[in-house]
mmCIF file of C-alpha atoms and ligand atoms in Angstrom:
data_model
loop_
_atom_site.group_PDB
_atom_site.id
_atom_site.type_symbol
_atom_site.label_atom_id
_atom_site.label_comp_id
_atom_site.label_asym_id
_atom_site.label_seq_id
_atom_site.Cartn_x
_atom_site.Cartn_y
_atom_site.Cartn_z
ATOM 1 C CA UNK A 599 21.171 36.234 -82.580
ATOM 2 C CA UNK A 600 25.039 36.986 -82.919
ATOM 3 C CA UNK A 601 26.387 37.139 -86.393
ATOM 4 C CA UNK A 602 28.772 33.937 -85.189
ATOM 5 C CA UNK A 603 25.403 31.987 -84.708
ATOM 6 C CA UNK A 604 23.773 33.038 -87.777
ATOM 7 C CA UNK A 605 26.891 32.076 -89.813
ATOM 8 C CA UNK A 606 26.710 28.731 -88.075
ATOM 9 C CA UNK A 607 22.880 28.293 -88.842
ATOM 10 C CA UNK A 608 23.366 28.984 -92.683
ATOM 11 C CA UNK A 609 21.656 32.610 -92.468
ATOM 12 C CA UNK A 610 23.254 35.671 -93.995
ATOM 13 C CA UNK A 611 25.712 37.195 -91.595
ATOM 14 C CA UNK A 612 27.961 40.464 -91.602
ATOM 15 C CA UNK A 613 31.219 39.493 -92.834
ATOM 16 C CA UNK A 614 32.927 42.535 -91.214
ATOM 17 C CA UNK A 615 31.382 41.997 -87.895
ATOM 18 C CA UNK A 616 33.980 43.291 -85.173
ATOM 19 C CA UNK A 617 34.012 39.818 -83.255
ATOM 20 C CA UNK A 618 34.897 38.313 -86.463
ATOM 21 C CA UNK A 619 37.909 40.511 -87.280
ATOM 22 C CA UNK A 620 39.121 39.808 -83.640
ATOM 23 C CA UNK A 621 38.882 36.009 -84.206
ATOM 24 C CA UNK A 622 40.098 36.032 -87.626
ATOM 25 C CA UNK A 623 43.331 37.910 -86.355
ATOM 26 C CA UNK A 624 44.031 35.200 -83.778
ATOM 27 C CA UNK A 625 43.960 32.502 -86.530
ATOM 28 C CA UNK A 626 45.948 34.729 -88.735
ATOM 29 C CA UNK A 627 48.648 34.341 -86.612
ATOM 30 C CA UNK A 628 48.673 30.433 -86.107
ATOM 31 C CA UNK A 629 48.551 30.293 -90.040
ATOM 32 C CA UNK A 630 51.729 32.585 -90.311
ATOM 33 C CA UNK A 631 53.427 30.673 -87.469
ATOM 34 C CA UNK A 632 52.557 27.210 -89.407
ATOM 35 C CA UNK A 633 53.788 29.058 -92.577
ATOM 36 C CA UNK A 634 57.011 29.722 -90.961
ATOM 37 C CA UNK A 635 58.102 26.380 -89.663
ATOM 38 C CA UNK A 636 61.067 25.136 -91.484
ATOM 39 C CA UNK A 637 59.861 22.222 -94.084
ATOM 40 C CA UNK A 638 61.974 19.726 -92.304
ATOM 41 C CA UNK A 639 60.707 20.405 -89.229
ATOM 42 C CA UNK A 640 58.064 17.718 -89.211
ATOM 43 C CA UNK A 641 57.489 17.446 -85.358
ATOM 44 C CA UNK A 642 56.876 21.376 -85.059
ATOM 45 C CA UNK A 643 54.517 21.082 -88.087
ATOM 46 C CA UNK A 644 52.586 18.241 -86.351
ATOM 47 C CA UNK A 645 52.241 20.074 -83.321
ATOM 48 C CA UNK A 646 50.962 23.456 -85.096
ATOM 49 C CA UNK A 647 48.450 21.148 -87.309
ATOM 50 C CA UNK A 648 46.891 20.142 -83.930
ATOM 51 C CA UNK A 649 46.701 23.666 -82.722
ATOM 52 C CA UNK A 650 45.018 24.712 -85.663
ATOM 53 C CA UNK A 651 42.443 21.958 -86.394
ATOM 54 C CA UNK A 652 39.139 21.825 -84.584
ATOM 55 C CA UNK A 653 39.730 18.106 -84.157
ATOM 56 C CA UNK A 654 41.877 15.539 -85.622
ATOM 57 C CA UNK A 655 42.806 11.568 -85.620
ATOM 58 C CA UNK A 656 46.233 9.726 -85.902
ATOM 59 C CA UNK A 657 48.641 10.367 -88.795
ATOM 60 C CA UNK A 658 47.354 13.908 -89.557
ATOM 61 C CA UNK A 659 49.914 15.300 -92.461
ATOM 62 C CA UNK A 660 49.281 18.973 -94.387
ATOM 63 C CA UNK A 661 52.023 20.203 -96.869
ATOM 64 C CA UNK A 662 52.501 23.773 -96.407
ATOM 65 C CA UNK A 663 51.162 26.245 -97.577
ATOM 66 C CA UNK A 664 47.667 25.739 -95.928
ATOM 67 C CA UNK A 665 44.993 28.315 -95.810
ATOM 68 C CA UNK A 666 42.232 28.394 -93.997
ATOM 69 C CA UNK A 667 39.720 30.880 -91.943
ATOM 70 C CA UNK A 668 39.432 29.695 -88.693
ATOM 71 C CA UNK A 669 40.885 26.155 -88.684
ATOM 72 C CA UNK A 670 38.752 25.268 -85.538
ATOM 73 C CA UNK A 671 35.654 24.391 -87.900
ATOM 74 C CA UNK A 672 38.014 21.655 -89.657
ATOM 75 C CA UNK A 673 37.700 18.328 -88.180
ATOM 76 C CA UNK A 674 39.669 15.498 -89.783
ATOM 77 C CA UNK A 675 39.706 11.604 -89.177
ATOM 78 C CA UNK A 676 42.768 9.374 -89.120
ATOM 79 C CA UNK A 677 45.309 8.769 -91.808
ATOM 80 C CA UNK A 678 44.715 12.407 -93.417
ATOM 81 C CA UNK A 679 47.251 13.534 -96.261
ATOM 82 C CA UNK A 680 46.785 17.147 -97.901
ATOM 83 C CA UNK A 681 49.223 18.156 -100.387
ATOM 84 C CA UNK A 682 50.553 21.676 -101.117
ATOM 85 C CA UNK A 683 47.785 24.405 -101.419
ATOM 86 C CA UNK A 684 45.078 23.331 -99.639
ATOM 87 C CA UNK A 685 42.581 26.204 -99.001
ATOM 88 C CA UNK A 686 39.451 25.666 -96.715
ATOM 89 C CA UNK A 687 37.384 28.481 -96.055
ATOM 90 C CA UNK A 688 35.781 27.213 -93.033
ATOM 91 C CA UNK A 689 33.298 29.576 -91.829
ATOM 92 C CA UNK A 690 30.964 26.498 -91.204
ATOM 93 C CA UNK A 691 31.983 23.143 -90.490
ATOM 94 C CA UNK A 692 34.135 21.016 -92.623
ATOM 95 C CA UNK A 693 33.936 17.299 -91.197
ATOM 96 C CA UNK A 694 36.485 14.823 -93.172
ATOM 97 C CA UNK A 695 36.295 11.029 -92.156
ATOM 98 C CA UNK A 696 39.266 8.665 -92.146
ATOM 99 C CA UNK A 697 41.801 7.552 -94.760
ATOM 100 C CA UNK A 698 41.198 10.785 -97.007
ATOM 101 C CA UNK A 699 43.974 11.950 -99.549
ATOM 102 C CA UNK A 700 43.680 15.508 -101.144
ATOM 103 C CA UNK A 701 45.692 16.557 -104.023
ATOM 104 C CA UNK A 702 47.539 19.996 -104.429
ATOM 105 C CA UNK A 703 45.517 23.321 -105.331
ATOM 106 C CA UNK A 704 42.217 22.067 -103.609
ATOM 107 C CA UNK A 705 39.522 24.577 -102.382
ATOM 108 C CA UNK A 706 37.056 23.365 -99.808
ATOM 109 C CA UNK A 707 34.883 26.210 -99.600
ATOM 110 C CA UNK A 708 31.739 26.717 -96.834
ATOM 111 C CA UNK A 709 30.910 30.404 -97.785
ATOM 112 C CA UNK A 710 28.926 31.791 -100.301
ATOM 113 C CA UNK A 711 28.152 35.631 -100.926
ATOM 114 C CA UNK A 712 24.798 36.857 -102.507
ATOM 115 C CA UNK A 713 24.456 36.706 -106.241
ATOM 116 C CA UNK A 714 22.677 40.234 -106.211
ATOM 117 C CA UNK A 715 25.442 42.793 -106.513
ATOM 118 C CA UNK A 716 23.567 45.512 -104.290
ATOM 119 C CA UNK A 717 23.275 42.762 -101.606
ATOM 120 C CA UNK A 718 27.097 41.534 -101.849
ATOM 121 C CA UNK A 719 28.267 44.872 -101.413
ATOM 122 C CA UNK A 720 26.992 45.227 -98.180
ATOM 123 C CA UNK A 721 29.221 42.725 -96.977
ATOM 124 C CA UNK A 722 27.274 39.527 -96.642
ATOM 125 C CA UNK A 723 27.942 35.651 -96.354
ATOM 126 C CA UNK A 724 25.834 32.703 -95.790
ATOM 127 C CA UNK A 725 27.680 29.260 -94.997
ATOM 128 C CA UNK A 726 26.839 25.796 -95.272
ATOM 129 C CA UNK A 727 28.732 22.669 -93.796
ATOM 130 C CA UNK A 728 30.852 20.685 -96.128
ATOM 131 C CA UNK A 729 31.018 16.491 -95.463
ATOM 132 C CA UNK A 730 33.713 14.526 -96.877
ATOM 133 C CA UNK A 731 33.282 10.484 -96.078
ATOM 134 C CA UNK A 732 36.063 7.886 -95.417
ATOM 135 C CA UNK A 733 38.273 6.203 -97.893
ATOM 136 C CA UNK A 734 38.020 9.397 -100.527
ATOM 137 C CA UNK A 735 40.751 10.566 -102.833
ATOM 138 C CA UNK A 736 40.141 13.983 -104.142
ATOM 139 C CA UNK A 737 42.495 15.115 -107.040
ATOM 140 C CA UNK A 738 44.277 17.910 -107.752
ATOM 141 C CA UNK A 739 42.632 21.631 -108.615
ATOM 142 C CA UNK A 740 39.407 20.013 -107.215
ATOM 143 C CA UNK A 741 36.733 22.749 -105.920
ATOM 144 C CA UNK A 742 34.143 21.753 -103.442
ATOM 145 C CA UNK A 743 31.480 24.506 -102.966
ATOM 146 C CA UNK A 744 29.457 25.141 -99.969
ATOM 147 C CA UNK A 745 26.907 22.311 -98.523
ATOM 148 C CA UNK A 746 28.010 19.543 -100.513
ATOM 149 C CA UNK A 747 28.295 16.021 -98.974
ATOM 150 C CA UNK A 748 30.695 13.545 -100.319
ATOM 151 C CA UNK A 749 29.923 9.851 -99.785
ATOM 152 C CA UNK A 750 32.609 6.872 -98.600
ATOM 153 C CA UNK A 751 34.878 5.466 -100.953
ATOM 154 C CA UNK A 752 34.988 8.154 -103.672
ATOM 155 C CA UNK A 753 37.443 9.524 -106.095
ATOM 156 C CA UNK A 754 37.073 12.776 -107.495
ATOM 157 C CA UNK A 755 39.109 13.419 -110.734
ATOM 158 C CA UNK A 756 41.427 16.177 -111.244
ATOM 159 C CA UNK A 757 39.952 19.582 -111.951
ATOM 160 C CA UNK A 758 36.349 18.821 -110.764
ATOM 161 C CA UNK A 759 34.261 21.433 -109.684
ATOM 162 C CA UNK A 760 31.681 19.381 -107.086
ATOM 163 C CA UNK A 761 28.413 21.526 -106.854
ATOM 164 C CA UNK A 762 26.113 18.389 -105.746
ATOM 165 C CA UNK A 763 26.108 15.561 -103.299
ATOM 166 C CA UNK A 764 28.154 12.636 -104.237
ATOM 167 C CA UNK A 765 27.124 9.150 -103.454
ATOM 168 C CA UNK A 766 29.224 6.257 -102.219
ATOM 169 C CA UNK A 767 31.497 4.120 -104.278
ATOM 170 C CA UNK A 768 31.730 6.211 -107.356
ATOM 171 C CA UNK A 769 34.473 8.404 -109.619
ATOM 172 C CA UNK A 770 33.243 11.480 -110.222
ATOM 173 C CA UNK A 771 34.869 14.369 -112.571
ATOM 174 C CA UNK A 772 34.439 17.444 -114.607
ATOM 175 C CA UNK A 773 32.533 20.845 -114.109
ATOM 176 C CA UNK A 774 30.052 20.283 -112.661
ATOM 177 C CA UNK A 775 31.332 17.035 -111.479
ATOM 178 C CA UNK A 776 29.407 14.104 -112.604
ATOM 179 C CA UNK A 777 29.579 10.297 -111.929
ATOM 180 C CA UNK A 778 32.217 9.053 -114.492
ATOM 181 C CA UNK A 779 31.965 5.330 -112.992
ATOM 182 C CA UNK A 780 31.298 3.045 -110.130
ATOM 183 C CA UNK A 781 34.288 1.711 -107.875
ATOM 184 C CA UNK A 782 33.716 -1.855 -107.232
ATOM 185 C CA UNK A 783 35.321 -3.633 -104.335
HETATM 186 C C1 LIG B 545 47.113 12.945 -102.571
HETATM 187 C C2 LIG B 545 47.892 13.485 -103.848
HETATM 188 O O1 LIG B 545 48.565 14.150 -103.891
HETATM 189 S S1 LIG B 545 46.926 13.099 -105.342
HETATM 190 C C3 LIG B 545 48.221 13.622 -106.536
HETATM 191 C C4 LIG B 545 47.585 14.519 -107.551
HETATM 192 N N1 LIG B 545 47.039 13.616 -108.710
HETATM 193 C C5 LIG B 545 45.979 13.782 -109.381
HETATM 194 O O2 LIG B 545 45.090 14.627 -108.890
HETATM 195 C C6 LIG B 545 45.400 12.887 -110.243
HETATM 196 C C7 LIG B 545 43.917 12.693 -110.297
HETATM 197 N N2 LIG B 545 43.638 11.505 -111.217
HETATM 198 C C8 LIG B 545 42.798 11.900 -112.281
HETATM 199 O O3 LIG B 545 42.038 12.599 -112.400
HETATM 200 C C9 LIG B 545 42.558 10.502 -113.051
HETATM 201 O O4 LIG B 545 42.163 10.791 -114.305
HETATM 202 C C10 LIG B 545 41.632 9.428 -112.542
HETATM 203 C C11 LIG B 545 42.210 8.905 -111.444
HETATM 204 C C12 LIG B 545 40.206 10.126 -112.267
HETATM 205 C C13 LIG B 545 41.652 8.255 -113.721
HETATM 206 O O5 LIG B 545 40.848 7.210 -113.255
HETATM 207 P P1 LIG B 545 40.491 6.038 -113.952
HETATM 208 O O6 LIG B 545 39.691 4.989 -113.193
HETATM 209 O O7 LIG B 545 41.929 5.409 -114.435
HETATM 210 O O8 LIG B 545 39.821 6.537 -115.361
HETATM 211 P P2 LIG B 545 39.963 6.461 -116.999
HETATM 212 O O9 LIG B 545 41.450 7.162 -117.260
HETATM 213 O O10 LIG B 545 39.918 5.109 -117.463
HETATM 214 O O11 LIG B 545 39.125 7.318 -117.304
HETATM 215 C C14 LIG B 545 37.796 6.951 -117.373
HETATM 216 C C15 LIG B 545 37.052 8.443 -118.093
HETATM 217 O O12 LIG B 545 37.128 9.306 -117.058
HETATM 218 C C16 LIG B 545 37.441 10.528 -117.903
HETATM 219 N N3 LIG B 545 38.433 11.329 -116.994
HETATM 220 C C17 LIG B 545 39.711 10.886 -116.271
HETATM 221 N N4 LIG B 545 40.149 11.679 -115.647
HETATM 222 C C18 LIG B 545 39.336 12.996 -115.661
HETATM 223 C C19 LIG B 545 39.100 14.119 -115.048
HETATM 224 N N5 LIG B 545 40.442 14.683 -114.399
HETATM 225 N N6 LIG B 545 38.308 15.040 -115.253
HETATM 226 C C20 LIG B 545 37.290 14.609 -116.359
HETATM 227 N N7 LIG B 545 37.041 13.413 -116.686
HETATM 228 C C21 LIG B 545 38.131 12.616 -116.606
HETATM 229 C C22 LIG B 545 38.483 9.905 -118.948
HETATM 230 O O13 LIG B 545 38.437 10.908 -120.119
HETATM 231 C C23 LIG B 545 37.411 8.668 -119.462
HETATM 232 O O14 LIG B 545 36.526 9.108 -120.319
HETATM 233 P P3 LIG B 545 35.708 8.212 -121.401
HETATM 234 O O15 LIG B 545 35.153 6.908 -120.736
HETATM 235 O O16 LIG B 545 34.838 9.327 -121.968
HETATM 236 O O17 LIG B 545 36.957 8.027 -122.082
#
């Protein structure tokens, strides 16, 4: 099994594998091209977003700066808006539904490193996908850790660290995030 296959399968993989470094160089190029687009040139931004993401729906807008590892593992639905400083570490899939709003300084991470320092220092990673449903508002400074699934019709309060799956129709907040209340239609 290649390191890339291990990465996608949730197995420990070598971070500094040569094939990864090569791919990452290509994505770094795209990222820096996006960063260099003048802020008022929305058409060019839109085109570059489409080049960067794995798939996308209609009306996708991402305020720069935007950081990611690969981009190709990020899939967003229609009417997606992300505010400044979104960081998506997409060593595994990040699947986002329709009508999703993301506040500033949000981190969506799919990768962990070993808790044990000796193992961590060998340069290992393990990654799990993150799923975000439809009609979700993620407040500023939220962190979503690897393997989390967020349901439909969810609000994540500013500053939350989401470590467990979130059901449909709730507001969650805090560190670690817990349900604050239900959302009635
Ligand atoms: C796309 C963009 O750019 S988004 C712009 C960026 N904006 C933001 O990030 C703002 C995000 N907004 C919040 O976090 C708000 O506090 C909201 C939306 C969660 C408030 O929701 P409301 O339904 O009005 O909740 P309300 O203010 O009544 O608070 C309910 C409870 O949750 C608590 N609470 C509210 N916000 C948070 C929070 N961020 N973290 C933890 N607890 C919170 C309140 O203290 C209250 O607790 P209590 O019942 O013990 O008193």
